[in-house]
Short mmCIF file of C-alpha atoms in Angstrom, two decimals:
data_model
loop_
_atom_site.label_atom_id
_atom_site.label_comp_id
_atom_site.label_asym_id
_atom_site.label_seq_id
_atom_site.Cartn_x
_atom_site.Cartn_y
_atom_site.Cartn_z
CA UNK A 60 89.66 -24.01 24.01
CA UNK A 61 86.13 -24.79 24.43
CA UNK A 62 83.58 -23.23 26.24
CA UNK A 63 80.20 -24.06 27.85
CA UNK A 64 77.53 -22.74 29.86
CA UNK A 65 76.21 -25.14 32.73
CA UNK A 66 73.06 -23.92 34.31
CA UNK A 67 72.62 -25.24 37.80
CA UNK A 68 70.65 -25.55 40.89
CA UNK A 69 72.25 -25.38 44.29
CA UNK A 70 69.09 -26.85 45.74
CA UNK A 71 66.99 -24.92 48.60
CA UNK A 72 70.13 -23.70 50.54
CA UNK A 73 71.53 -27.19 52.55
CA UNK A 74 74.36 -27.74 50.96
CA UNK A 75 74.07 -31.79 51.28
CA UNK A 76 71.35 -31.27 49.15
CA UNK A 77 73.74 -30.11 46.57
CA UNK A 78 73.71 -33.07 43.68
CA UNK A 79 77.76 -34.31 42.68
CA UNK A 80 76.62 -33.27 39.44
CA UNK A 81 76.20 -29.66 40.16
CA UNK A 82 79.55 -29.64 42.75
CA UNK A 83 81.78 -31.16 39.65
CA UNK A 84 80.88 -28.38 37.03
CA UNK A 85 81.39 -25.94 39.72
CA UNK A 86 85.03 -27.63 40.04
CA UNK A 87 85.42 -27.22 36.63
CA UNK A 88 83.68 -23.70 36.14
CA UNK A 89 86.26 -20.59 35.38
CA UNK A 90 83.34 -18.45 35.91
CA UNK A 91 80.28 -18.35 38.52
CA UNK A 92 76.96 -16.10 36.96
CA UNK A 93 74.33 -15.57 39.36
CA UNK A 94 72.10 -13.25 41.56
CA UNK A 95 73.92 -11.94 44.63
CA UNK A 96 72.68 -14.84 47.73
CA UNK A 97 73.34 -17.52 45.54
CA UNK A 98 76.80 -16.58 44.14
CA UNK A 99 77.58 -15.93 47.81
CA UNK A 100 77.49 -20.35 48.30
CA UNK A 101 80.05 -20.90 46.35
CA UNK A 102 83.46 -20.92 47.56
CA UNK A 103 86.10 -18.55 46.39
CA UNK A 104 89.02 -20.06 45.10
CA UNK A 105 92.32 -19.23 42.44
CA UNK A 106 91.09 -18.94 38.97
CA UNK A 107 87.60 -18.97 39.64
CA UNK A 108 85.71 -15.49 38.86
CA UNK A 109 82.58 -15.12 40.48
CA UNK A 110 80.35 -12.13 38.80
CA UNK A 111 77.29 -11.77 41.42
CA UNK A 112 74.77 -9.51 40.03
CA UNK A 113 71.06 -7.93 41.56
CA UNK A 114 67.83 -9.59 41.07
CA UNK A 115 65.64 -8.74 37.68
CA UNK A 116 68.73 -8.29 35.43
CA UNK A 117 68.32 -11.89 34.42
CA UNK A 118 68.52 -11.85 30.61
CA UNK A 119 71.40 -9.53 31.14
CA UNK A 120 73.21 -12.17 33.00
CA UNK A 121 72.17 -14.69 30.22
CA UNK A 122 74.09 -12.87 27.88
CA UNK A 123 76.97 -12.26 29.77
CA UNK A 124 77.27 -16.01 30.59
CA UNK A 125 77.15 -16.74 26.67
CA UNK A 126 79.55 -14.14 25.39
CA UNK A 127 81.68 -15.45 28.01
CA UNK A 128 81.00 -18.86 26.47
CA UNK A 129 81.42 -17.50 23.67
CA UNK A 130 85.10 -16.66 24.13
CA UNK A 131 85.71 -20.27 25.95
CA UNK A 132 85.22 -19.68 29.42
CA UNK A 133 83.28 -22.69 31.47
CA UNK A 134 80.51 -20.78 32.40
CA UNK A 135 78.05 -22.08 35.56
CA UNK A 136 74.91 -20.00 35.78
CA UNK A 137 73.55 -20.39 39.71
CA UNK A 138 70.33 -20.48 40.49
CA UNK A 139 68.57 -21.72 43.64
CA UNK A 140 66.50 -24.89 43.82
CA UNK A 141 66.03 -26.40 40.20
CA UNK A 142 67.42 -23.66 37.38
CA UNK A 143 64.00 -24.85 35.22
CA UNK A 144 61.80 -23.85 37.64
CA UNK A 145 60.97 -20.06 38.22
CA UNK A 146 64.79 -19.75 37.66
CA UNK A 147 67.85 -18.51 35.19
CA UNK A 148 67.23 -21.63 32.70
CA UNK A 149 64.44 -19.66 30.66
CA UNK A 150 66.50 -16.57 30.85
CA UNK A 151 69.10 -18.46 29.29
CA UNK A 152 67.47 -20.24 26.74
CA UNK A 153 65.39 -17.00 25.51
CA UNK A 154 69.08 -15.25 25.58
CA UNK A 155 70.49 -18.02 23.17
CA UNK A 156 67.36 -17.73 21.21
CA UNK A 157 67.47 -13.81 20.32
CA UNK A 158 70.96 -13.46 21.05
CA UNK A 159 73.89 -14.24 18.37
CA UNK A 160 73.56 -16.50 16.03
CA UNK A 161 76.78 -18.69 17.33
CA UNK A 162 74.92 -18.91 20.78
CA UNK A 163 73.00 -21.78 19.50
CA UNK A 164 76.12 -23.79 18.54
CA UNK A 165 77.48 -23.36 22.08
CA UNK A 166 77.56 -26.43 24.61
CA UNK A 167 74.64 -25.23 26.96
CA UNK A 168 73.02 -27.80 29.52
CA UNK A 169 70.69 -27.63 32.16
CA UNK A 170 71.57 -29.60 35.36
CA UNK A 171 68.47 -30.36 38.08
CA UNK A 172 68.62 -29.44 41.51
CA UNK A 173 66.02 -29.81 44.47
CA UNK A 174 63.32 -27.12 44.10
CA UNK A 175 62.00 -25.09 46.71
CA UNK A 176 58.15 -26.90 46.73
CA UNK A 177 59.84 -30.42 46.74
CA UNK A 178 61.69 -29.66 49.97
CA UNK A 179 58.95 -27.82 51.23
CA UNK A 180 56.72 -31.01 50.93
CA UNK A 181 59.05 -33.27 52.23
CA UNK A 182 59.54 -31.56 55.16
CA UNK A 183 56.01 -31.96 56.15
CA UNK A 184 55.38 -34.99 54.53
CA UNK A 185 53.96 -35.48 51.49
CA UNK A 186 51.19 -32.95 50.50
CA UNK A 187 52.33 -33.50 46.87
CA UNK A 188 51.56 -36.79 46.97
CA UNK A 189 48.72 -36.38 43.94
CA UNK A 190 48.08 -34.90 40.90
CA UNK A 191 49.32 -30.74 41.77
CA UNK A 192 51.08 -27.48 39.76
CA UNK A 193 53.36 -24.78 40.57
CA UNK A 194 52.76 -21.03 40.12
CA UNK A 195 54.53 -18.35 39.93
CA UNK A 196 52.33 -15.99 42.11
CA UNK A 197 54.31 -12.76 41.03
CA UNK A 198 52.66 -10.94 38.29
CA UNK A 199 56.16 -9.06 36.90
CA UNK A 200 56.44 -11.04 34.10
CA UNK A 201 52.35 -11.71 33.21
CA UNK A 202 48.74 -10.40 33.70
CA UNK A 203 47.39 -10.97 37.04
CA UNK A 204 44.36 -11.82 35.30
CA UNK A 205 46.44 -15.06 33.63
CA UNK A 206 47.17 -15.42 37.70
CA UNK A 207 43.40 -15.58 38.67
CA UNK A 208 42.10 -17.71 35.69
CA UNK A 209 45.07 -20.15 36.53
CA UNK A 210 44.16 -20.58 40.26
CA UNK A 211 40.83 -21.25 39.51
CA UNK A 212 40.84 -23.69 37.25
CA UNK A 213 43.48 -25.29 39.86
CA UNK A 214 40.94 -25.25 42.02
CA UNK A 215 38.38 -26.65 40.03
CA UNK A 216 40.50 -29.44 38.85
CA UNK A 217 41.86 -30.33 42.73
CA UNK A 218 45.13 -29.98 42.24
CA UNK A 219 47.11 -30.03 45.71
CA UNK A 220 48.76 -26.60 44.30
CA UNK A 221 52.31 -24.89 44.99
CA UNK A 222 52.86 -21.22 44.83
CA UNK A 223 56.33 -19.64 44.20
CA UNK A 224 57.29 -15.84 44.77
CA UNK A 225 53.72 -15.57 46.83
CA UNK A 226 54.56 -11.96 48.13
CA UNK A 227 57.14 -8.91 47.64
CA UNK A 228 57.31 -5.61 49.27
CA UNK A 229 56.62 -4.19 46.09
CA UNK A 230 53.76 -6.10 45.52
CA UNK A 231 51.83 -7.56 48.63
CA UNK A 232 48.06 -7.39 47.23
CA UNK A 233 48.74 -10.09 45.08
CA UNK A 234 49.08 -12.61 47.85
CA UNK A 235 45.64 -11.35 49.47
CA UNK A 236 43.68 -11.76 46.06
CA UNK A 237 45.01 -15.25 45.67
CA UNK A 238 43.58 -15.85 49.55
CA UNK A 239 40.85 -14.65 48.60
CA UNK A 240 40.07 -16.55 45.64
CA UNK A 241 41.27 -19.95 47.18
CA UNK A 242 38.54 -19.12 50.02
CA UNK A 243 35.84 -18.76 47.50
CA UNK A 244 36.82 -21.56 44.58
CA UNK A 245 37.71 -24.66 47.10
CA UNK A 246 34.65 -24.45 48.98
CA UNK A 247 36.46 -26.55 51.75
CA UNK A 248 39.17 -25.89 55.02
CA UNK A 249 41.81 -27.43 53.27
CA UNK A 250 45.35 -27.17 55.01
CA UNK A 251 48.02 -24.48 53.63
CA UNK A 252 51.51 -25.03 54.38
CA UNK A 253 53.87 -21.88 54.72
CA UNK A 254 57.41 -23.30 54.85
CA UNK A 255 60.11 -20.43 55.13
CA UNK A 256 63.42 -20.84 54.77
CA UNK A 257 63.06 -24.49 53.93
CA UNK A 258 66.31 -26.57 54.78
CA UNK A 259 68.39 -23.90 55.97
CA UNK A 260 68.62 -22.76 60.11
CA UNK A 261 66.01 -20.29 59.85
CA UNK A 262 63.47 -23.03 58.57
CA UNK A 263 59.83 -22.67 59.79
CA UNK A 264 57.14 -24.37 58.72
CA UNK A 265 53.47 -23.44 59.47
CA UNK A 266 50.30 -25.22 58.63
CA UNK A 267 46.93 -23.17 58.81
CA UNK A 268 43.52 -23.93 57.73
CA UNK A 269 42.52 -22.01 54.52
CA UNK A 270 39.62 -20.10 56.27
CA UNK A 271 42.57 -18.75 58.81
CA UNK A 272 45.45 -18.20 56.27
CA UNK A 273 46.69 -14.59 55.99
CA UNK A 274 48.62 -12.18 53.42
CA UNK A 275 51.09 -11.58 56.26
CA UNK A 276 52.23 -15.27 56.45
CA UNK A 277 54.18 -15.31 53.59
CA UNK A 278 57.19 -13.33 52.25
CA UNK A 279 59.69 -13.76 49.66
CA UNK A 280 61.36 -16.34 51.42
CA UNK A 281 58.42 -18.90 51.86
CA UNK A 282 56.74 -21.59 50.33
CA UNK A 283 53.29 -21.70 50.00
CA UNK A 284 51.85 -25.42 49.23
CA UNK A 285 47.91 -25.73 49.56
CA UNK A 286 46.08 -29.47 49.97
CA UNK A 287 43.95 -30.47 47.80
CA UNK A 288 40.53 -31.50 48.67
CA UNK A 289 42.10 -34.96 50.04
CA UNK A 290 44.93 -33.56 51.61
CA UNK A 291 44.69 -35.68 54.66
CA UNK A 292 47.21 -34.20 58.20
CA UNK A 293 47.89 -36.52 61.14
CA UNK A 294 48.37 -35.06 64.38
CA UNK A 295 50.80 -35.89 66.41
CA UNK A 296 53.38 -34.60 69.47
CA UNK A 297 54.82 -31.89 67.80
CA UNK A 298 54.74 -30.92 64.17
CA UNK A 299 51.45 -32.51 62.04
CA UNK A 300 52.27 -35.01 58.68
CA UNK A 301 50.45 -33.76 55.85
CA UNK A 302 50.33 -35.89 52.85
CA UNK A 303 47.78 -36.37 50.08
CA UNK A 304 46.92 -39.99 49.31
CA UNK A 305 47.77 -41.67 46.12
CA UNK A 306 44.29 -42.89 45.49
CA UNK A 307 40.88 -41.27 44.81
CA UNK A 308 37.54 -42.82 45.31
CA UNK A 309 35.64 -43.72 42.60
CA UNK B 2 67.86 -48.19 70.71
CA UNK B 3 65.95 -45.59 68.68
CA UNK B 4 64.78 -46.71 65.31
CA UNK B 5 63.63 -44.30 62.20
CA UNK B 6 62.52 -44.36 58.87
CA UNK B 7 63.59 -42.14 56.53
CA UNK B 8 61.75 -42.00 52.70
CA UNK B 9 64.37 -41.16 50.39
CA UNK B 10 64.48 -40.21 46.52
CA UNK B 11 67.29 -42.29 44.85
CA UNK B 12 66.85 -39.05 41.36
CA UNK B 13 65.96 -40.62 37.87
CA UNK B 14 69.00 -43.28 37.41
CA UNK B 15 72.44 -41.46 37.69
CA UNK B 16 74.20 -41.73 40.95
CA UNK B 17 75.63 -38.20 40.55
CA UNK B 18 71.89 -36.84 40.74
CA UNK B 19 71.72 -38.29 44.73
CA UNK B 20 72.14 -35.78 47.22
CA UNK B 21 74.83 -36.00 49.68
CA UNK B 22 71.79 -36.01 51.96
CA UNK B 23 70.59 -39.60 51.26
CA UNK B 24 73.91 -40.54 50.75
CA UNK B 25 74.30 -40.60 54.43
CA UNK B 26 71.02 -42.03 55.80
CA UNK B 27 72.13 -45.00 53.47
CA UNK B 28 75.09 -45.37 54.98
CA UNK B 29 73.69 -45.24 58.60
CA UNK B 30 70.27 -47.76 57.79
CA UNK B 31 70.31 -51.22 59.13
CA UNK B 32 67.55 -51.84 56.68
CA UNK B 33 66.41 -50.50 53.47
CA UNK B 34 62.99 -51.08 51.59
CA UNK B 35 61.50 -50.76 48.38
CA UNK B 36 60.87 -51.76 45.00
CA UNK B 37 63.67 -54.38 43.57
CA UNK B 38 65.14 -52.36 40.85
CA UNK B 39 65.44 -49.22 43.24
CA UNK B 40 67.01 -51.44 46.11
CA UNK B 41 69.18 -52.69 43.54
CA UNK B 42 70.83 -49.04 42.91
CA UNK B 43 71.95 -49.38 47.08
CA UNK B 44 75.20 -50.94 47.45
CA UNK B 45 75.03 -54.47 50.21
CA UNK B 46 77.43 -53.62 53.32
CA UNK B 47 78.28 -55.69 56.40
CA UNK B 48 75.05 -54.79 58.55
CA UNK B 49 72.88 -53.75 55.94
CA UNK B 50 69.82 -55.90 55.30
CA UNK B 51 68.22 -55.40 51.90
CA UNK B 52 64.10 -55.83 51.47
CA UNK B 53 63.27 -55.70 47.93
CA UNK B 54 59.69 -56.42 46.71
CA UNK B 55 57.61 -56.35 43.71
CA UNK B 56 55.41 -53.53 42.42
CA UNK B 57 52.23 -52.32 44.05
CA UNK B 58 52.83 -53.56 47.35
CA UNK B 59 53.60 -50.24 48.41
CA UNK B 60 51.19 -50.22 51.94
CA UNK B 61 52.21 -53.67 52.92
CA UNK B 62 56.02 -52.56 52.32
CA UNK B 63 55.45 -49.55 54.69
CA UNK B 64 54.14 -51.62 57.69
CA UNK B 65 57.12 -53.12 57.33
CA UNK B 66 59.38 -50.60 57.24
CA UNK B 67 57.34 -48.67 60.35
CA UNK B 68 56.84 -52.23 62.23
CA UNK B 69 60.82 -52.45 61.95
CA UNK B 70 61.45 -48.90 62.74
CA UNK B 71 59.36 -49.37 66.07
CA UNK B 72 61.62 -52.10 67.05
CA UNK B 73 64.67 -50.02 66.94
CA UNK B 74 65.81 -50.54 63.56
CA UNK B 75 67.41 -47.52 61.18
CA UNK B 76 64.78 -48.43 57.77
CA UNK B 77 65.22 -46.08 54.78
CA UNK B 78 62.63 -46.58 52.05
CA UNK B 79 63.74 -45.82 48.91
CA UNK B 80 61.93 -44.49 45.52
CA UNK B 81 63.74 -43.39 42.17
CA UNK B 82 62.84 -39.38 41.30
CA UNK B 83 61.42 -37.81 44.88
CA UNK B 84 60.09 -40.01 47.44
CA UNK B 85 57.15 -36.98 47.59
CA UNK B 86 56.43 -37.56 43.98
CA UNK B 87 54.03 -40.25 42.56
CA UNK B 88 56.02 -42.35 45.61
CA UNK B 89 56.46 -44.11 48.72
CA UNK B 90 56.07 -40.85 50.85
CA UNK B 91 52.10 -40.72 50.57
CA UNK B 92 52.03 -44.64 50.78
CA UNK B 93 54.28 -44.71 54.47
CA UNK B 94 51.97 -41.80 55.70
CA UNK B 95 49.05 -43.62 54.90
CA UNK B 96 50.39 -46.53 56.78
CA UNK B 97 51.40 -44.47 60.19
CA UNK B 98 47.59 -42.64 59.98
CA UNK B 99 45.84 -45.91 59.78
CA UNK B 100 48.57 -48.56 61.56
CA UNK B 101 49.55 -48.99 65.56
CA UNK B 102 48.85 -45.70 67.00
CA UNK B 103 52.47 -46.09 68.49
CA UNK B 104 53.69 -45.65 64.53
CA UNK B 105 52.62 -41.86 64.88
CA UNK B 106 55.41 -41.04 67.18
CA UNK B 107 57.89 -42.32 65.34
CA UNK B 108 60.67 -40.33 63.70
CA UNK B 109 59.74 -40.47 59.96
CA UNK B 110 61.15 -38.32 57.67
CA UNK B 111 61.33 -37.30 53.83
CA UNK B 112 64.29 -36.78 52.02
CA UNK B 113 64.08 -34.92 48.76
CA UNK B 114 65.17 -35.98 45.28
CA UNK B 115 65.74 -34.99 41.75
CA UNK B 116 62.28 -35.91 40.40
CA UNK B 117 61.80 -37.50 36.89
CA UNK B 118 59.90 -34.32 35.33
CA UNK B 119 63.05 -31.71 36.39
CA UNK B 120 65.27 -34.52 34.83
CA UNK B 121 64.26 -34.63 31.76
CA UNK B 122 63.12 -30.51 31.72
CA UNK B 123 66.59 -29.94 32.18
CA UNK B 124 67.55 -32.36 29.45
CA UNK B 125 65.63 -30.43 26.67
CA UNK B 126 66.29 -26.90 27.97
CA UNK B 127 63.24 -25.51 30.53
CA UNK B 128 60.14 -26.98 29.46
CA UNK B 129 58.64 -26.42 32.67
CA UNK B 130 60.02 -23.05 33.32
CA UNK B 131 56.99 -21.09 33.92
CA UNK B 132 53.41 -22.80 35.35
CA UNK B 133 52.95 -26.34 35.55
CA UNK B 134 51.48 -29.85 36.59
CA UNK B 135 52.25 -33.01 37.47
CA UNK B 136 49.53 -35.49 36.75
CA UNK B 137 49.73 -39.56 37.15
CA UNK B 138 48.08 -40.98 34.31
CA UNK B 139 47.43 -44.41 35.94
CA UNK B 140 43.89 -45.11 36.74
CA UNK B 141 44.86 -48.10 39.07
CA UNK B 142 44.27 -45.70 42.39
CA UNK B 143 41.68 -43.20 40.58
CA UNK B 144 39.12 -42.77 38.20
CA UNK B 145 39.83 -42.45 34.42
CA UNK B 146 37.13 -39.29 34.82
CA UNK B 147 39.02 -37.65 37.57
CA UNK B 148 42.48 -37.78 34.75
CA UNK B 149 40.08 -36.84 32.06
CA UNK B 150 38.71 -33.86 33.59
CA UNK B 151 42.02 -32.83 35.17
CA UNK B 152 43.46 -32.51 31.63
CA UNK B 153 41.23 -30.31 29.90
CA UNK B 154 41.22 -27.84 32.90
CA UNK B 155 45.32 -27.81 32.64
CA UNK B 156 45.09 -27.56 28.71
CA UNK B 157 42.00 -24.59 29.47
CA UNK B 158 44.52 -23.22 32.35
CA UNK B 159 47.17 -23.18 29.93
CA UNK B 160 49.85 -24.84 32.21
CA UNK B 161 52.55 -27.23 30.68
CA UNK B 162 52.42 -30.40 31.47
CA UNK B 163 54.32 -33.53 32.95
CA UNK B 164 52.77 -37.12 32.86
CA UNK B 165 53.88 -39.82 35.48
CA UNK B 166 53.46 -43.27 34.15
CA UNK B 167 51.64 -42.69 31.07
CA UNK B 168 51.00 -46.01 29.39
CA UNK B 169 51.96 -49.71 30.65
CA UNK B 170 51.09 -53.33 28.83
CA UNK B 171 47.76 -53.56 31.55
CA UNK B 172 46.62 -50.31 30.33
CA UNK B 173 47.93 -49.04 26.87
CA UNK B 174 44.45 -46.92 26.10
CA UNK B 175 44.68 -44.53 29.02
CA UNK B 176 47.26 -42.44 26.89
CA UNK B 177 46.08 -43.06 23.81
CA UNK B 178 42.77 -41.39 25.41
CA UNK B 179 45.08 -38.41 26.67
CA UNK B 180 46.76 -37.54 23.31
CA UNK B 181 43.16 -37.34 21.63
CA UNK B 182 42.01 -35.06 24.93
CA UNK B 183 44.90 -33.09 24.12
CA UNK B 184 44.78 -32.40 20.36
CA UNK B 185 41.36 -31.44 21.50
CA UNK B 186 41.54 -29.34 24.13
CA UNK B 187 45.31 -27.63 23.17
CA UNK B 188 43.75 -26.37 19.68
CA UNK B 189 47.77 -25.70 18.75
CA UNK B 190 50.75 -27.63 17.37
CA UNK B 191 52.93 -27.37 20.69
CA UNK B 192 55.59 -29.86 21.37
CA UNK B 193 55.75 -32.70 23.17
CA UNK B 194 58.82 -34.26 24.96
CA UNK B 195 59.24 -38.08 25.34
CA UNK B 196 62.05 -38.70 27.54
CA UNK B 197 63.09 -42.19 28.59
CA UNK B 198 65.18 -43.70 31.02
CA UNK B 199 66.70 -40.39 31.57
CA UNK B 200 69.82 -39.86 33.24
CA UNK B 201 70.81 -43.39 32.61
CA UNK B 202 73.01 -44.38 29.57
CA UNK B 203 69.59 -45.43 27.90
CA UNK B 204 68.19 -41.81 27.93
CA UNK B 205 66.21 -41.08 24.65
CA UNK B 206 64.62 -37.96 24.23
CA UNK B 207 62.08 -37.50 21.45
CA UNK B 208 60.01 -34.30 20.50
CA UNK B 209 57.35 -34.65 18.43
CA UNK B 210 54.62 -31.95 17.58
CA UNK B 211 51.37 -33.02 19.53
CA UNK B 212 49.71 -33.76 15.93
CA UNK B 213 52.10 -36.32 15.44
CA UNK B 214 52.42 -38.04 18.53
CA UNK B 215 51.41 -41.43 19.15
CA UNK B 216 50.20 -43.38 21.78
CA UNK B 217 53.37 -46.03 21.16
CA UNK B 218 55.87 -43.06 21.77
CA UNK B 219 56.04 -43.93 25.93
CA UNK B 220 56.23 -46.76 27.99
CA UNK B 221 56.60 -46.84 31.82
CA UNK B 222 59.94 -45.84 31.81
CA UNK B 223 58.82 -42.60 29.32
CA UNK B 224 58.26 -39.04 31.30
CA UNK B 225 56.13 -37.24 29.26
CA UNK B 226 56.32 -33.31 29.21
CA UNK B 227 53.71 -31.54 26.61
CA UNK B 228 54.39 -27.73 26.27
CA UNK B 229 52.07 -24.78 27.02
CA UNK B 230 51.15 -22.26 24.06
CA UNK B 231 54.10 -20.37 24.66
CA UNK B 232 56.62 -23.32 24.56
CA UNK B 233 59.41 -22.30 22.04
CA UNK B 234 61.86 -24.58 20.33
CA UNK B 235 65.53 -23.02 19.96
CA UNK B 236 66.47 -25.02 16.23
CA UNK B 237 70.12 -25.78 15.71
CA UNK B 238 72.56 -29.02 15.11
CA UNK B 239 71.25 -31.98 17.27
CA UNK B 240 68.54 -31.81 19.49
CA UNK B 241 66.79 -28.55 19.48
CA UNK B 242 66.48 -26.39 22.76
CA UNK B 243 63.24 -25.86 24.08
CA UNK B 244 61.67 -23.80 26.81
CA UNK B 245 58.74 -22.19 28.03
CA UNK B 246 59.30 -18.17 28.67
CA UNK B 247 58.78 -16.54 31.95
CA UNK B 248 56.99 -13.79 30.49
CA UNK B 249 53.57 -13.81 29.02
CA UNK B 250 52.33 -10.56 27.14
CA UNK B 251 49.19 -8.67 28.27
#
């Protein structure tokens, strides 16, 4: 009996954007790893043990998923949107790495899913149609100083940027300072996109000029995608495209 | 008779990486559009009219697809990875903001897709699992400054990176210019990832320490992922793990 650990993402929260790669290891999976809203998507069934535990216990979850591994269990660690981006993959991989020595000898894969900013885009367009990068806006894990120097040098370089995790209860200032930095470093009334609940019934999707974007518009659940310097939006009836063109002047 | 066009990402090669999603706007399309080896990956029906064309004919292949939408016809445009990604989504909007102002009422749509750098991420482990950017390094739609300058503020800002299109037979020097930027500007030994045609069953995955890499490593089917400072690489039997830590020390 051999066991593995898949690492998954169930995509933004549609489930037909669910890949057949992900819904075939969870077929196979006798056991489901995973913070508590994204356990809750997968169906129950016989033989199938679903362990759904709270948020920031991550590397303990990584080791529970390899000891169960460990002991041959088919292991699928959940994550939502893409498991390498802001999600359990990391966790799992820096559990394997100071964890037991066997952990490195066990079968442990990573499969994609769609990540939050990618569905975000498209459903406005294409505002990461150019050159852009993804932060992590929550300072838990690193110095909000890492944070500022990051965003402006972003800035500098025109990235069309993405921000994950823009703004907690627990931590709301952060969201404001990076406001206020975009304001100063892009020099510019770029558009910002706040998408919430992208794909799933509760979707909204908001585009604001930079000079009129405020802390308040985001939460946990949202998106935050900002233009870069070419970002170009067409109006229309109804909702605005937003895309950024593929070429730059010379 | 009410036509659309939807943009849809096909993933990286393996038909178990395309969402349910796209699945079914193929199956509804009276026409599909795009690039021959992409329109080659959609199965011919009964009803189904296939438009394949060559490379970089991307604006002319939108007016098509819009002029056909606008009389009535079902036209998905199709791109490998995400349509939103270095892909046809920017090109179409380009075409409805500056084609028949009866284009912008159309119903156009993006459909997400496993992109090429979240493939091969989750190939090696989680490469790109804390910040990160996506840059094109072909200078056929921008300057070679623009690239230039964009990587030594992402190897200043300390983000990992992912390189679209990194070196073709018309312009082999552009990324043998970004390897020398890079051992430059990186001042480290941090890995690099080479992964080609992945997902497909000619996936290759290479990782090579940036002082050893080589500007013959990639081609244009080659993603290119370089680490940040903090990448690790997990050794064991086979192909090492390797990942980029959520946390960063203070």
């Amino acid at each position: 009996m051999s066991g593995w650990v898949r690492i998954v993402g169930l995509g933004p929260g549609r489930e037909e954007m669910v890949t057949p790669d992900v819904r075939a290891v969870l077929d196979e999976a006798t056991d489901v790893i995973g913070y508590i809203p994204y356990v809750a998507r997968v169906a129950p069934r016989q033989g199938l043990n679903l362990h759904a535990t709270d948020n920031r216990v991550e590397i303990d979850r990584s080791r529970h998923a390899l000891s169960l591994a460990a002991q041959g269990a088919r292991v699928v660690v959940v994550s939502s949107g893409d498991p390498g981006v802001f999600a359990m993959a990391a966790a799992v991989l820096e559990a394997v790495e100071y964890g037991e020595p066997g952990w490195r000898d066990l079968d442990v894969q990573v499969m994609p899913g769609i990540t939050a900013m990618l569905a975000c885009a498209a459903a406005c367009g294409a505002p990461l149609g150019h050159d852009f990068c993804a932060i992590n806006l929550s300072d838990n894990l690193k110095p909000w100083a890492l944070i500022e120097k990051r965003l402006r040098l972003a800035a500098e370089a025109d990235f069309a940027m993405a921000f994950y995790n823009p703004r907690s209860k627990s931590r709301p200032e952060g969201f404001a300072k990076t406001l206020d930095i975009l304001k100063d470093a892009c020099g510019d009334d770029r558009p910002v996109i706040f998408g919430r609940a992208i794909s799933t019934p509760d979707q909204t999707i908001r585009v604001v000029p930079l000079s009129e974007t405020e802390p308040e518009m985001a939460d946990m659940r949202t998106m935050v995608i900002v233009g870069s310097s070419q970002t170009r939006l067409i109006p229309r009836d109804g909702a605005p495209l937003i895309y950024t063109p593929r070429s730059v002047a010379s």
